[in-house]
Amino acid sequence: MGVLGMSVLLSLVLPNIAMIVYLLVFDQPQLKGLLASGGQPVTAPVILVSLGSAFIAHLVILAVSWQVVTGGGQRPFRATLGWGWHTQFKWIHAIGLALFMLLLGKLFEEVLPHGETDFEQLLRLGLAVRVGVAILAVLTAPIVEEVVYRGILYAALESRTGPVASVAVVTLLFGVVHMPQYRGSWATIAAVLALSLLLTLLRAATGKLLPCVATHFVFNGIQAVALLVQPPRAPQAGPTATVILAFQSWLG
């Protein structure tokens, strides 16, 4: 739980510190507006600074995770974490599961309330922001999230409470952390919870972490490609400082 708390806190604090430093140096009027109202729109450069610092946050989270898992180098990282393939799990299974989850998400959009989320507002800021999000979503997010949730957290809970309670707790915690940037869309929140349940069940069934990483990677990768090829959309009112806080939770 300490690692989970650290990862969420670091993902929130570091990008916002970077954003404030950037505004202090390059755009003090915008910083004053944000601090005064909390509702002044932010610009694409601010988001790109946050994305860059989020990448650094991911590296720090992985470093802390290594320290915890290995006990400061006293235990092997991969063996202790369960980092490996199940003999019957192949990449084709990861692709199939990811496609199933994407189709399930579309079904949720048909039957549950679905409006534009804070996260989608940020993506309206331009191609550079979408590229930055896509890189994080594919390069580090699947590894960091699976190490923290299905690696450290699940293993610790499973040894104390058993697999059923562990699957339930990890599924819910993963969903709760991702809820802020998806407010306004119950369909997307349901899809995130479903993905979390699938990945946690996969961890419980295989006893390994790489099937979860692979499935998460394919799922994010397909969405990243869709993000990059979609036609540009003009911002409606512009994301605000409040939206930035929601955005950071997705990065962790």
XYZ file of C-alpha atoms in Angstrom:
252
model
C 0.000 0.000 0.000
C 2.955 2.275 0.626
C 4.200 1.723 -2.923
C 0.711 2.379 -4.283
C 0.398 5.590 -2.279
C 3.851 6.690 -3.364
C 3.079 6.060 -7.024
C -0.176 8.029 -6.932
C 1.361 10.889 -4.957
C 4.440 11.086 -7.163
C 2.323 11.041 -10.318
C 0.338 13.978 -8.976
C 3.051 16.045 -7.326
C 5.992 15.883 -9.740
C 4.123 16.918 -12.925
C 2.392 19.762 -11.088
C 5.684 21.012 -9.655
C 7.148 20.918 -13.160
C 4.125 22.803 -14.477
C 4.469 25.525 -11.822
C 8.216 25.912 -12.429
C 7.627 26.183 -16.172
C 4.970 28.862 -15.686
C 7.144 30.782 -13.220
C 9.948 30.938 -15.755
C 8.056 31.319 -19.041
C 4.455 32.390 -18.403
C 3.844 34.101 -15.080
C 0.543 35.716 -16.203
C -0.975 32.277 -16.854
C 0.248 31.021 -13.467
C -1.366 33.980 -11.720
C -4.594 33.269 -13.545
C -4.533 29.605 -12.561
C -3.822 30.391 -8.922
C -6.469 33.101 -8.807
C -9.377 31.199 -10.314
C -8.368 27.575 -10.779
C -10.348 27.709 -13.987
C -8.164 29.490 -16.521
C -7.441 27.317 -19.567
C -3.947 25.870 -19.821
C -1.912 25.553 -22.997
C -0.282 22.682 -24.858
C 3.282 23.526 -23.678
C 2.158 23.187 -20.056
C 0.711 19.744 -20.767
C 3.892 18.675 -22.568
C 5.962 19.701 -19.543
C 3.660 17.614 -17.360
C 4.036 14.646 -19.699
C 7.820 14.873 -19.595
C 7.875 15.003 -15.818
C 5.386 12.120 -15.690
C 7.934 10.011 -17.576
C 10.492 10.838 -14.888
C 7.903 9.961 -12.231
C 7.431 6.567 -13.864
C 11.166 5.890 -13.705
C 11.258 6.846 -10.020
C 8.279 4.573 -9.289
C 10.057 1.678 -10.978
C 13.220 2.393 -8.977
C 11.283 2.410 -5.695
C 9.460 -0.760 -6.733
C 12.767 -2.476 -7.415
C 14.009 -1.422 -3.967
C 10.911 -2.826 -2.250
C 10.715 -6.067 -4.246
C 14.398 -6.906 -3.899
C 14.767 -5.698 -0.312
C 17.578 -3.425 -1.396
C 19.147 -5.963 -3.714
C 18.835 -8.978 -1.415
C 16.303 -10.819 -3.599
C 16.026 -11.332 -7.386
C 13.582 -8.807 -8.842
C 11.941 -10.845 -11.593
C 11.584 -14.089 -9.656
C 10.212 -12.342 -6.568
C 7.725 -10.281 -8.580
C 6.613 -13.189 -10.769
C 7.962 -11.505 -13.888
C 7.656 -14.161 -16.568
C 5.423 -15.856 -19.135
C 2.934 -18.593 -18.501
C 3.725 -21.537 -20.766
C 0.259 -21.492 -22.361
C -0.043 -17.730 -22.802
C 1.065 -16.273 -26.137
C 1.011 -12.836 -27.748
C -2.054 -13.875 -29.755
C -3.914 -14.269 -26.465
C -2.874 -10.767 -25.394
C -4.131 -9.360 -28.708
C -7.421 -11.245 -28.420
C -8.029 -10.094 -24.849
C -7.196 -6.481 -25.723
C -9.590 -6.501 -28.687
C -12.293 -8.038 -26.498
C -11.878 -5.246 -23.940
C -12.039 -2.579 -26.643
C -15.257 -4.066 -27.999
C -16.649 -4.248 -24.476
C -15.838 -0.570 -24.051
C -17.842 0.235 -27.190
C -20.756 -1.772 -25.785
C -20.613 0.205 -22.548
C -20.824 3.418 -24.583
C -24.104 2.179 -26.058
C -25.779 1.272 -22.771
C -24.247 3.667 -20.211
C -24.045 7.489 -19.999
C -21.072 8.691 -22.016
C -20.009 12.320 -22.370
C -16.720 14.026 -23.160
C -14.290 13.513 -20.301
C -11.637 15.839 -18.878
C -8.997 13.625 -20.455
C -10.577 14.026 -23.901
C -10.581 17.802 -23.437
C -6.826 17.707 -22.978
C -6.369 15.714 -26.155
C -8.003 18.551 -28.082
C -4.901 20.698 -27.496
C -3.158 19.313 -30.549
C -1.065 16.584 -32.120
C 1.967 17.162 -29.870
C -0.118 16.429 -26.770
C -1.617 13.314 -28.359
C 1.860 12.067 -29.328
C 3.125 12.629 -25.785
C 0.172 10.779 -24.299
C 0.596 7.929 -26.795
C 4.287 7.538 -25.947
C 3.594 7.336 -22.213
C 0.648 4.998 -22.737
C 2.780 2.520 -24.654
C 6.316 3.005 -23.346
C 5.974 3.134 -19.560
C 2.367 3.034 -18.311
C 1.741 -0.709 -18.882
C 4.976 -1.655 -17.094
C 4.625 0.781 -14.188
C 0.956 0.033 -13.531
C 1.348 -3.718 -13.763
C 4.407 -3.748 -11.495
C 2.570 -1.696 -8.863
C -0.936 -3.188 -9.056
C -0.691 -6.746 -10.366
C 2.890 -7.205 -9.171
C 3.567 -5.733 -5.732
C 0.029 -4.993 -4.508
C -1.629 -8.198 -5.704
C 1.152 -10.449 -4.440
C 1.149 -8.803 -1.008
C -2.636 -9.025 -0.656
C -2.892 -12.552 -2.052
C -0.487 -13.910 0.547
C -2.637 -12.425 3.324
C -6.250 -12.491 2.140
C -6.364 -15.088 -0.638
C -6.980 -14.644 -4.387
C -10.677 -13.667 -4.327
C -10.317 -10.701 -1.986
C -7.059 -9.685 -3.668
C -8.660 -9.603 -7.128
C -11.535 -7.495 -5.796
C -9.322 -4.990 -3.953
C -6.794 -4.526 -6.773
C -9.563 -4.190 -9.361
C -11.291 -1.464 -7.361
C -8.127 0.438 -6.444
C -6.995 0.527 -10.067
C -10.411 1.805 -11.108
C -10.621 4.441 -8.377
C -7.217 5.915 -9.263
C -8.290 6.266 -12.902
C -11.740 7.754 -12.234
C -10.948 11.500 -11.960
C -9.998 12.053 -15.586
C -12.982 10.019 -16.812
C -15.692 11.809 -14.859
C -18.679 12.498 -17.028
C -18.525 9.079 -18.685
C -19.837 6.099 -16.743
C -19.170 4.020 -19.842
C -15.435 4.742 -19.708
C -15.273 4.159 -15.951
C -17.005 0.797 -16.418
C -14.508 -0.080 -19.174
C -11.555 0.767 -16.901
C -12.965 -1.404 -14.109
C -13.544 -4.240 -16.574
C -9.963 -3.964 -17.848
C -8.662 -3.968 -14.285
C -10.705 -7.069 -13.463
C -9.444 -8.874 -16.556
C -5.790 -8.064 -15.876
C -6.045 -9.015 -12.205
C -7.800 -12.297 -13.019
C -5.064 -12.965 -15.570
C -2.455 -12.444 -12.860
C -4.316 -14.763 -10.490
C -4.797 -17.464 -13.128
C -1.267 -17.509 -14.541
C 0.722 -16.515 -11.458
C 2.839 -14.420 -13.807
C 3.086 -10.710 -14.594
C 4.158 -10.618 -18.254
C 0.747 -11.754 -19.583
C -0.751 -8.726 -17.825
C 1.924 -6.384 -19.185
C 1.491 -7.740 -22.720
C -2.300 -7.419 -22.674
C -2.113 -3.924 -21.188
C 0.520 -2.959 -23.764
C -1.618 -4.124 -26.710
C -4.721 -2.457 -25.285
C -2.925 0.877 -24.833
C -1.101 0.484 -28.143
C -4.297 0.153 -30.161
C -5.765 3.179 -28.429
C -2.544 5.137 -28.986
C -2.648 4.459 -32.729
C -6.303 5.509 -32.849
C -5.367 8.651 -30.954
C -2.700 9.619 -33.468
C -4.762 9.026 -36.610
C -7.929 10.757 -35.434
C -8.720 14.106 -37.089
C -7.853 17.188 -35.033
C -10.630 18.723 -32.960
C -10.631 22.298 -31.742
C -10.791 22.826 -27.968
C -14.246 23.832 -26.741
C -13.413 25.888 -23.675
C -9.897 24.655 -22.999
C -8.796 22.366 -20.161
C -8.360 24.085 -16.811
C -6.115 23.712 -13.797
C -8.702 21.435 -12.216
C -8.550 19.160 -15.237
C -4.770 19.003 -14.949
C -5.069 17.310 -11.546
C -7.394 14.721 -13.034
C -5.023 14.208 -15.956
C -2.083 13.460 -13.697
C -3.817 10.486 -12.061
C -3.905 8.704 -15.426
C -0.155 9.077 -15.773
C 0.650 7.031 -12.713
